[in-house]
Tab-separated table of C-alpha atoms and ligand atoms in Angstrom:
chain	number	residue	atom	x	y	z
A	1	MET	CA	148.690	97.762	157.315
A	2	SER	CA	151.713	95.541	157.447
A	3	ILE	CA	151.809	94.547	153.785
A	4	SER	CA	150.129	95.544	150.478
A	5	ASN	CA	148.944	93.866	147.582
A	6	GLN	CA	151.668	94.847	145.446
A	7	GLN	CA	154.327	93.797	147.734
A	8	MET	CA	152.548	90.615	148.315
A	9	PHE	CA	152.321	89.608	144.629
A	10	GLU	CA	155.818	90.772	143.799
A	11	ARG	CA	157.084	88.345	146.554
A	12	ALA	CA	154.490	85.508	144.909
A	13	CYS	CA	155.921	86.175	141.278
A	14	GLN	CA	159.554	85.634	142.740
A	15	LEU	CA	158.884	81.963	143.055
A	16	ILE	CA	155.532	81.104	141.420
A	17	PRO	CA	155.176	81.661	137.924
A	18	ALA	CA	153.211	84.665	137.280
A	19	GLY	CA	152.343	84.428	141.077
A	20	VAL	CA	149.459	82.427	140.639
A	21	ASN	CA	148.602	78.657	140.782
A	22	SER	CA	146.120	78.820	138.073
A	23	PRO	CA	146.347	81.240	135.213
A	24	VAL	CA	143.120	83.366	135.058
A	25	ARG	CA	143.822	84.666	138.815
A	26	ALA	CA	146.984	86.660	137.609
A	27	PHE	CA	144.716	89.361	136.070
A	28	GLY	CA	146.631	88.896	132.581
A	29	SER	CA	143.814	89.825	130.486
A	30	VAL	CA	142.267	92.825	132.482
A	31	GLY	CA	145.659	93.986	133.588
A	32	GLY	CA	146.611	95.410	137.122
A	33	THR	CA	147.659	93.594	140.238
A	34	PRO	CA	145.396	90.845	141.810
A	35	PRO	CA	144.362	91.474	145.375
A	36	THR	CA	145.861	88.631	147.798
A	37	ILE	CA	142.996	87.421	149.203
A	38	ALA	CA	143.044	86.721	153.275
A	39	ARG	CA	139.587	85.916	154.110
A	40	GLY	CA	136.170	85.523	153.503
A	41	ALA	CA	132.461	85.575	154.806
A	42	GLY	CA	129.244	84.933	153.412
A	43	ALA	CA	129.014	87.157	150.115
A	44	ARG	CA	132.409	89.111	151.015
A	45	ILE	CA	136.147	88.884	150.849
A	46	TRP	CA	138.916	91.017	152.164
A	47	ASP	CA	142.493	91.389	150.705
A	48	VAL	CA	145.655	91.654	152.785
A	49	GLU	CA	145.233	95.503	152.823
A	50	GLY	CA	141.666	95.133	154.555
A	51	THR	CA	139.619	95.982	151.557
A	52	GLU	CA	136.214	94.428	151.299
A	53	TYR	CA	134.723	93.119	147.954
A	54	ILE	CA	131.381	91.583	147.397
A	55	ASP	CA	132.211	88.536	145.620
A	56	TYR	CA	130.965	87.279	142.662
A	57	VAL	CA	133.553	84.772	141.633
A	58	GLY	CA	132.830	82.350	144.671
A	59	SER	CA	136.225	80.413	144.111
A	60	TRP	CA	135.044	79.977	140.486
A	61	GLY	CA	131.768	78.188	141.294
A	62	PRO	CA	132.193	75.979	144.508
A	63	LEU	CA	130.879	78.584	147.242
A	64	ILE	CA	127.427	78.384	146.367
A	65	VAL	CA	126.790	78.914	150.130
A	66	GLY	CA	129.143	81.623	150.804
A	67	HIS	CA	132.569	81.869	152.424
A	68	ALA	CA	133.166	80.104	155.394
A	69	HIS	CA	129.602	78.983	156.054
A	70	LEU	CA	129.458	78.009	159.924
A	71	GLN	CA	127.704	74.422	158.886
A	72	VAL	CA	130.762	73.658	156.253
A	73	VAL	CA	133.513	74.712	158.503
A	74	GLN	CA	132.472	72.707	161.788
A	75	ALA	CA	131.848	69.774	159.340
A	76	VAL	CA	135.340	70.108	158.411
A	77	GLN	CA	136.758	70.832	161.732
A	78	ALA	CA	134.865	67.710	162.999
A	79	ALA	CA	136.252	65.511	160.147
A	80	ALA	CA	139.710	66.860	160.578
A	81	LYS	CA	139.800	65.555	164.233
A	82	LEU	CA	139.160	62.323	163.281
A	83	GLY	CA	142.158	62.110	160.844
A	84	LEU	CA	143.087	63.588	157.520
A	85	SER	CA	143.200	60.843	155.281
A	86	PHE	CA	143.288	56.902	155.338
A	87	GLY	CA	143.523	55.454	151.783
A	88	ALA	CA	141.017	53.161	153.065
A	89	PRO	CA	136.844	53.167	152.607
A	90	THR	CA	135.218	55.642	154.853
A	91	GLU	CA	131.474	56.325	155.694
A	92	ALA	CA	131.797	59.832	154.091
A	93	GLU	CA	132.313	58.106	150.775
A	94	VAL	CA	129.276	56.162	150.968
A	95	GLU	CA	127.274	59.026	152.032
A	96	MET	CA	128.429	61.152	149.306
A	97	ALA	CA	127.654	58.280	146.766
A	98	GLU	CA	124.187	58.094	148.436
A	99	LEU	CA	123.692	61.693	148.002
A	100	LEU	CA	124.657	61.725	144.436
A	101	THR	CA	122.776	58.937	143.142
A	102	GLY	CA	119.832	59.896	144.872
A	103	LEU	CA	119.628	63.237	143.697
A	104	VAL	CA	120.947	62.896	140.212
A	105	PRO	CA	118.919	59.918	138.552
A	106	SER	CA	121.335	59.332	135.905
A	107	VAL	CA	123.912	58.530	138.067
A	108	GLU	CA	123.679	54.876	139.185
A	109	LYS	CA	127.204	54.323	140.315
A	110	VAL	CA	129.793	56.860	141.069
A	111	ARG	CA	133.436	57.296	141.871
A	112	VAL	CA	134.777	60.288	143.611
A	113	VAL	CA	138.137	61.940	143.027
A	114	SER	CA	139.919	65.221	143.592
A	115	SER	CA	139.336	67.237	140.752
A	116	GLY	CA	137.054	68.376	137.929
A	117	THR	CA	140.091	67.652	135.697
A	118	GLU	CA	140.333	64.109	137.206
A	119	ALA	CA	136.941	63.418	136.623
A	120	THR	CA	136.556	64.465	132.912
A	121	MET	CA	140.036	62.524	132.287
A	122	SER	CA	138.587	59.420	133.756
A	123	ALA	CA	135.417	59.843	132.082
A	124	ILE	CA	136.867	59.825	128.758
A	125	ARG	CA	139.235	56.986	129.430
A	126	LEU	CA	136.094	55.154	130.638
A	127	ALA	CA	133.972	55.657	127.307
A	128	ARG	CA	136.890	54.660	125.334
A	129	GLY	CA	137.616	51.274	127.326
A	130	PHE	CA	133.675	50.753	127.384
A	131	THR	CA	133.102	51.371	123.506
A	132	GLY	CA	136.566	49.918	122.373
A	133	ARG	CA	136.756	53.574	120.180
A	134	TYR	CA	139.011	56.220	120.588
A	135	LYS	CA	137.709	59.236	119.207
A	136	ILE	CA	135.883	61.942	121.052
A	137	ILE	CA	133.707	64.897	120.086
A	138	LYS	CA	134.165	68.091	122.079
A	139	PHE	CA	133.166	71.566	121.072
A	140	GLU	CA	134.638	74.853	120.668
A	141	GLY	CA	134.917	77.184	123.912
A	142	CYS	CA	133.867	74.230	126.239
A	143	TYR	CA	136.490	73.677	129.139
A	144	HIS	CA	136.737	70.401	130.435
A	145	GLY	CA	139.823	70.491	132.756
A	146	HIS	CA	143.441	70.254	131.678
A	147	ALA	CA	143.942	66.704	130.640
A	148	ASP	CA	145.857	66.899	127.333
A	149	ALA	CA	143.305	65.053	124.752
A	150	LEU	CA	140.841	67.748	126.091
A	151	LEU	CA	142.756	70.927	125.664
A	152	VAL	CA	142.092	71.604	122.349
A	153	LYS	CA	140.102	74.690	121.840
A	154	ALA	CA	139.186	75.109	125.388
A	155	GLY	CA	137.389	77.855	127.142
A	156	SER	CA	138.223	79.275	130.276
A	157	GLY	CA	141.812	80.314	131.095
A	158	ALA	CA	142.893	78.787	127.875
A	159	LEU	CA	140.624	81.300	126.093
A	160	THR	CA	141.522	84.206	128.353
A	161	PHE	CA	145.082	84.097	127.155
A	162	GLY	CA	144.317	83.769	123.485
A	163	ARG	CA	145.810	80.375	123.384
A	164	PRO	CA	142.930	77.867	123.119
A	165	SER	CA	145.187	74.927	122.652
A	166	SER	CA	148.324	74.345	124.857
A	167	ALA	CA	151.950	73.855	123.716
A	168	GLY	CA	153.156	70.714	125.056
A	169	VAL	CA	150.467	68.282	123.992
A	170	PRO	CA	151.644	65.948	121.346
A	171	PRO	CA	149.493	65.837	118.016
A	172	GLU	CA	149.097	62.039	118.385
A	173	VAL	CA	147.153	62.686	121.762
A	174	THR	CA	144.893	65.075	120.223
A	175	ALA	CA	144.776	63.307	116.905
A	176	HIS	CA	141.415	61.643	118.329
A	177	THR	CA	139.594	64.853	119.542
A	178	LEU	CA	137.132	66.061	116.961
A	179	VAL	CA	136.352	69.776	117.760
A	180	LEU	CA	133.077	71.025	116.460
A	181	ASP	CA	130.914	74.084	116.890
A	182	TYR	CA	128.419	74.647	119.952
A	183	ASN	CA	125.011	74.683	119.269
A	184	ASP	CA	125.407	73.274	115.451
A	185	SER	CA	123.256	70.283	115.045
A	186	GLU	CA	123.978	69.857	111.468
A	187	MET	CA	127.626	69.673	111.977
A	188	LEU	CA	127.325	67.086	114.668
A	189	GLU	CA	124.934	65.034	112.559
A	190	ALA	CA	127.179	65.140	109.753
A	191	THR	CA	130.236	63.999	111.630
A	192	PHE	CA	128.430	61.163	113.178
A	193	ASN	CA	127.324	60.155	109.648
A	194	GLU	CA	130.710	59.945	108.495
A	195	LYS	CA	132.793	58.614	111.551
A	196	GLY	CA	129.805	57.423	113.762
A	197	SER	CA	131.195	53.888	114.202
A	198	GLU	CA	134.671	55.249	115.383
A	199	ILE	CA	133.303	57.785	118.221
A	200	ALA	CA	133.595	56.610	121.812
A	201	ALA	CA	132.233	59.630	123.210
A	202	VAL	CA	130.641	63.151	122.991
A	203	ILE	CA	131.483	65.526	126.064
A	204	VAL	CA	129.679	68.772	126.568
A	205	GLU	CA	128.809	71.501	128.745
A	206	PRO	CA	125.291	71.458	128.579
A	207	ILE	CA	125.183	74.971	129.683
A	208	ALA	CA	128.496	76.280	128.892
A	209	GLY	CA	130.378	78.333	131.553
A	210	ASN	CA	133.743	78.663	130.309
A	211	MET	CA	133.338	80.811	127.408
A	212	ASN	CA	131.148	83.338	129.605
A	213	LEU	CA	127.694	81.628	129.793
A	214	VAL	CA	126.156	79.914	126.845
A	215	LYS	CA	123.029	77.712	126.704
A	216	ALA	CA	122.817	75.095	124.652
A	217	THR	CA	119.333	74.917	122.771
A	218	PRO	CA	117.343	72.026	123.690
A	219	GLU	CA	117.397	70.696	120.272
A	220	PHE	CA	121.118	70.638	119.991
A	221	LEU	CA	121.295	68.344	123.337
A	222	GLN	CA	118.483	66.272	122.030
A	223	THR	CA	120.038	65.592	118.471
A	224	MET	CA	123.219	64.891	120.335
A	225	ARG	CA	121.231	62.262	122.726
A	226	ALA	CA	119.821	60.660	119.789
A	227	LEU	CA	122.803	60.314	117.729
A	228	CYS	CA	124.854	58.909	120.524
A	229	THR	CA	122.011	56.273	121.427
A	230	HIS	CA	122.038	55.504	117.783
A	231	HIS	CA	125.843	55.099	117.130
A	232	GLY	CA	126.684	53.530	120.592
A	233	ALA	CA	128.720	56.493	121.791
A	234	VAL	CA	128.933	57.469	125.367
A	235	LEU	CA	127.215	60.934	126.047
A	236	ILE	CA	129.034	62.776	128.816
A	237	PHE	CA	127.523	65.751	130.237
A	238	ASP	CA	130.361	67.829	132.103
A	239	GLU	CA	128.466	69.247	134.785
A	240	VAL	CA	131.465	70.098	136.892
A	241	MET	CA	130.210	73.716	136.989
A	242	THR	CA	126.656	73.293	136.730
A	243	GLY	CA	126.038	70.579	138.874
A	244	PHE	CA	124.286	71.778	142.079
A	245	ARG	CA	124.802	75.275	140.623
A	246	VAL	CA	121.788	75.587	138.115
A	247	GLY	CA	119.417	73.224	140.219
A	248	LEU	CA	119.567	70.022	142.170
A	249	GLN	CA	119.762	67.917	139.161
A	250	GLY	CA	121.886	70.006	137.131
A	251	ALA	CA	121.485	70.936	133.695
A	252	GLN	CA	120.431	67.588	132.617
A	253	GLY	CA	117.191	67.947	135.326
A	254	LEU	CA	116.565	71.386	133.324
A	255	PHE	CA	116.763	70.071	129.858
A	256	GLY	CA	115.107	66.594	130.806
A	257	ILE	CA	117.993	64.760	129.080
A	258	THR	CA	119.724	61.914	130.445
A	259	PRO	CA	123.484	61.578	129.727
A	260	ASP	CA	125.487	58.338	130.187
A	261	VAL	CA	127.959	59.650	132.082
A	262	THR	CA	128.121	62.885	134.219
A	263	THR	CA	131.051	64.457	135.564
A	264	LEU	CA	130.921	66.713	138.871
A	265	GLY	CA	133.186	69.047	140.764
A	266	LYS	CA	133.141	72.613	142.040
A	267	VAL	CA	129.937	72.845	144.398
A	268	ILE	CA	130.443	68.972	145.315
A	269	GLY	CA	133.401	69.767	147.290
A	270	GLY	CA	132.109	72.860	148.747
A	271	GLY	CA	135.433	74.692	148.442
A	272	MET	CA	137.846	71.406	149.289
A	273	PRO	CA	139.238	69.505	146.375
A	274	VAL	CA	136.545	67.284	145.245
A	275	GLY	CA	135.397	65.884	141.634
A	276	ALA	CA	133.088	63.117	140.732
A	277	PHE	CA	132.043	60.876	137.610
A	278	GLY	CA	129.320	58.602	137.472
A	279	GLY	CA	126.623	57.425	135.239
A	280	ARG	CA	125.238	54.087	133.797
A	281	SER	CA	125.986	50.961	135.980
A	282	ASP	CA	126.958	48.765	132.816
A	283	ILE	CA	129.488	51.607	131.817
A	284	MET	CA	130.805	52.138	135.456
A	285	GLN	CA	131.548	48.395	135.932
A	286	LYS	CA	134.345	48.721	133.547
A	287	ILE	CA	136.425	50.558	136.027
A	288	ALA	CA	139.199	48.812	137.820
A	289	PRO	CA	139.171	46.594	139.868
A	290	LEU	CA	135.946	45.472	138.433
A	291	GLY	CA	136.867	46.312	134.910
A	292	PRO	CA	139.808	46.928	132.606
A	293	VAL	CA	139.847	50.843	132.645
A	294	TYR	CA	142.305	51.973	135.357
A	295	GLN	CA	141.545	54.838	137.566
A	296	ALA	CA	142.814	55.685	141.058
A	297	GLY	CA	144.002	58.243	143.594
A	298	THR	CA	145.701	58.415	146.854
A	299	LEU	CA	143.564	61.253	148.215
A	300	SER	CA	140.315	60.292	146.238
A	301	GLY	CA	137.227	60.466	148.256
A	302	ASN	CA	139.185	62.153	151.369
A	303	PRO	CA	137.381	62.560	154.140
A	304	VAL	CA	137.969	66.287	154.998
A	305	ALA	CA	137.227	67.121	151.618
A	306	LEU	CA	133.890	65.109	151.643
A	307	ALA	CA	132.644	66.689	154.939
A	308	ALA	CA	132.736	70.191	153.271
A	309	GLY	CA	131.011	68.732	150.039
A	310	LEU	CA	128.278	66.856	152.322
A	311	ALA	CA	127.576	69.906	154.226
A	312	THR	CA	127.092	71.987	151.218
A	313	LEU	CA	124.968	69.589	149.320
A	314	LYS	CA	122.412	69.030	152.360
A	315	LEU	CA	122.289	73.063	152.531
A	316	VAL	CA	121.291	73.274	148.759
A	317	SER	CA	118.908	70.289	149.357
A	318	GLU	CA	116.780	72.219	151.582
A	319	PRO	CA	113.276	73.154	150.274
A	320	GLY	CA	113.430	76.422	148.403
A	321	PHE	CA	116.919	76.548	148.045
A	322	PHE	CA	117.375	76.939	144.116
A	323	GLU	CA	114.162	79.094	143.846
A	324	SER	CA	115.729	81.647	146.206
A	325	LEU	CA	118.955	81.506	144.555
A	326	SER	CA	117.615	81.794	141.132
A	327	ALA	CA	115.772	84.963	141.872
A	328	THR	CA	118.467	86.629	143.557
A	329	THR	CA	120.653	85.867	140.534
A	330	SER	CA	118.029	87.373	138.021
A	331	GLN	CA	117.260	90.036	139.951
A	332	LEU	CA	121.154	90.886	139.735
A	333	VAL	CA	121.173	90.525	135.889
A	334	ASP	CA	118.052	92.576	135.402
A	335	GLY	CA	119.183	95.267	137.406
A	336	LEU	CA	122.545	95.520	135.546
A	337	LEU	CA	120.411	95.247	132.221
A	338	ARG	CA	118.496	98.459	133.285
A	339	ILE	CA	121.248	100.390	134.228
A	340	ALA	CA	123.369	99.694	131.124
A	341	ARG	CA	120.256	100.788	129.146
A	342	GLU	CA	120.000	103.912	131.061
A	343	ALA	CA	123.421	104.398	130.001
A	344	ASN	CA	122.886	103.436	126.473
A	345	GLN	CA	125.845	100.649	126.440
A	346	ASP	CA	125.590	97.742	124.110
A	347	PHE	CA	125.246	94.980	126.930
A	348	SER	CA	123.303	92.115	127.408
A	349	GLY	CA	122.969	89.362	130.217
A	350	GLN	CA	121.452	86.246	131.568
A	351	SER	CA	121.219	83.701	134.257
A	352	VAL	CA	120.378	80.036	135.068
A	353	GLY	CA	120.000	79.236	138.759
A	354	GLY	CA	123.059	80.638	140.416
A	355	MET	CA	125.187	81.497	137.657
A	356	PHE	CA	125.072	84.443	135.240
A	357	GLY	CA	126.653	86.085	132.253
A	358	LEU	CA	127.338	89.523	131.173
A	359	TYR	CA	128.231	90.435	127.425
A	360	PHE	CA	129.437	93.716	126.272
A	361	ARG	CA	127.521	93.240	122.921
A	362	ALA	CA	123.658	93.643	122.207
A	363	GLY	CA	122.008	90.444	122.501
A	364	VAL	CA	122.855	87.084	124.413
A	365	PRO	CA	125.381	85.016	122.293
A	366	GLN	CA	124.426	81.327	121.496
A	367	SER	CA	127.422	80.544	119.966
A	368	PHE	CA	131.535	80.708	120.792
A	369	ALA	CA	131.532	83.072	117.624
A	370	GLN	CA	129.037	85.490	119.179
A	371	VAL	CA	130.795	85.181	122.490
A	372	MET	CA	134.117	86.400	120.704
A	373	GLN	CA	132.258	89.627	119.445
A	374	ALA	CA	131.745	90.992	122.550
A	375	ASP	CA	133.756	94.002	123.519
A	376	ALA	CA	136.675	93.217	125.567
A	377	ASP	CA	138.124	96.320	126.113
A	378	LYS	CA	134.812	97.770	127.649
A	379	PHE	CA	134.696	94.598	129.781
A	380	ASN	CA	138.361	95.131	130.995
A	381	ARG	CA	137.484	98.762	131.998
A	382	PHE	CA	134.050	97.780	133.413
A	383	PHE	CA	135.845	95.112	135.490
A	384	HIS	CA	138.309	97.657	137.093
A	385	HIS	CA	135.583	100.530	137.888
A	386	MET	CA	133.802	97.425	139.667
A	387	LEU	CA	136.712	96.197	141.545
A	388	ASP	CA	137.755	99.851	142.583
A	389	ALA	CA	134.185	99.954	143.926
A	390	GLY	CA	134.542	96.861	146.182
A	391	ILE	CA	132.782	94.557	143.564
A	392	ALA	CA	134.619	91.527	142.511
A	393	ILE	CA	133.580	89.849	139.216
A	394	ALA	CA	135.760	87.300	137.305
A	395	PRO	CA	138.864	89.044	135.564
A	396	SER	CA	137.994	87.911	132.079
A	397	ALA	CA	135.096	88.466	129.589
A	398	PHE	CA	134.955	84.378	129.132
A	399	GLU	CA	133.907	83.623	132.366
A	400	ALA	CA	130.549	83.042	133.986
A	401	GLY	CA	129.704	84.543	137.036
A	402	PHE	CA	128.476	83.121	140.606
A	403	VAL	CA	125.880	84.252	143.224
A	404	SER	CA	125.660	82.660	146.391
A	405	ALA	CA	123.020	82.117	148.934
A	406	ALA	CA	124.970	84.712	151.088
A	407	HIS	CA	124.152	87.484	148.628
A	408	GLY	CA	121.176	89.566	149.555
A	409	GLN	CA	119.535	92.739	149.034
A	410	GLY	CA	122.281	94.840	150.506
A	411	GLU	CA	124.699	93.084	148.335
A	412	LEU	CA	122.638	93.693	145.294
A	413	GLU	CA	122.198	97.321	146.018
A	414	ARG	CA	125.874	98.031	146.595
A	415	THR	CA	126.591	96.284	143.191
A	416	PHE	CA	124.005	98.522	141.474
A	417	ASP	CA	125.644	101.533	142.754
A	418	ALA	CA	128.979	100.535	141.672
A	419	ALA	CA	127.647	99.442	138.063
A	420	ARG	CA	125.786	102.845	137.469
A	421	LYS	CA	128.957	104.556	138.174
A	422	ALA	CA	130.949	102.129	136.246
A	423	PHE	CA	128.481	102.390	133.095
A	424	SER	CA	128.522	106.206	133.274
A	425	ARG	CA	132.239	106.422	133.161
A	426	LEU	CA	132.160	104.130	129.960
A	427	GLN	CA	130.161	106.193	128.154
A	428	GLY	CA	131.745	108.376	125.407
B	501	PLP	C1	135.844	73.854	136.382
B	501	PLP	C2	135.772	72.984	135.361
B	501	PLP	C3	136.496	71.765	135.079
B	501	PLP	C4	137.758	71.454	135.527
B	501	PLP	O1	137.752	71.270	137.181
B	501	PLP	P1	139.292	71.455	138.007
B	501	PLP	O2	138.699	71.202	139.382
B	501	PLP	O3	139.764	73.012	137.650
B	501	PLP	O4	139.997	70.606	137.658
B	501	PLP	C5	135.986	71.119	134.071
B	501	PLP	N1	134.893	70.849	133.622
B	501	PLP	C6	134.022	72.221	133.759
B	501	PLP	C7	132.937	72.381	133.003
B	501	PLP	C8	134.539	73.164	134.400
B	501	PLP	O5	133.929	74.437	134.884
């Protein structure tokens, strides 16, 4: 026992703003000191004090096969031995492009970058370059990374800290960003009727995972698809979170809707920094050097990062992977719902594939406004009761949760035991 979480975090706070390199990690909304993580294996992580947790954060989505999966680690080690980066074409990039285009039919051509933020930022620039228009539509509570034009009424950390828009973004930069209500087809239709010829793109999380979990209605996405086609706007599905998380073809596969451009990240990097954007060939041809839309990256398509992503994608492509993952995730949510009911708590939950949402309110939310009605104070107390019992869920009421293939009956039982105690302490 050489160092405590407290000491470690104080050391971090001296030199790193709030002690973290991404805001939600700081426990700002739930309070307390975040444990400093030393290692992970399968469904579990350990902090620097040696305390074990069952992890439902999974590095915020990427770790769908669990921490330090042997095949993923071996692939990374083998790639690293051959050199860390070349800034030149490599076979891993071609393999990744073949896998992505093979699995996601709407992705005819694809470019690999180093984060989800880069993917969405580039997709927006591409849509604007392709259409020769500037306006984009996004939805309140959806998070598309932290590029300036997209940081308007965003979700995730931007939401957790009650500042859904960021300082430092000139109004000119967001002047072309129209923010509409999620799942409101009438508002979308009215906006297209008024400004249709100026709209370059609609960007949407087809299953929103950055305002907790909110599913789009099929009707909302169908209306969006039809309006984009009719008005010549590019439909961008931001599947950075849902891609290879809710199923092999992402949310677009579940809904049976074909976007023009898809952005990917998280799972396709298997825990390493990887993002991608791809879609219709005629749109992707506009990217430099074939076309006039610039996009580049010193480490784009990094071979070591792609080794982790390729190994992960091979594992999730195995027959039955998503059936099994979905079954575990719905078993988790069903169990928690039952326990909350026994404790007479206003609580609801749902899951899609390997992601889930838990809400301290009666009924599953369908809109951003409904998400905001959840009892944040109760969530914060529940979060700490669970963490104290060795169950790590996301430290914010506005984040989705993640189950990995390494979560099994043992993990679920321990989670239910902790939840029984946590809910009983919330009573009264
Ligand atoms: C995580 C996320 C991003 C941003 O990805 P980063 O790798 O964090 O830059 C973009 N869109 C969605 C839907 C996400 O969940």
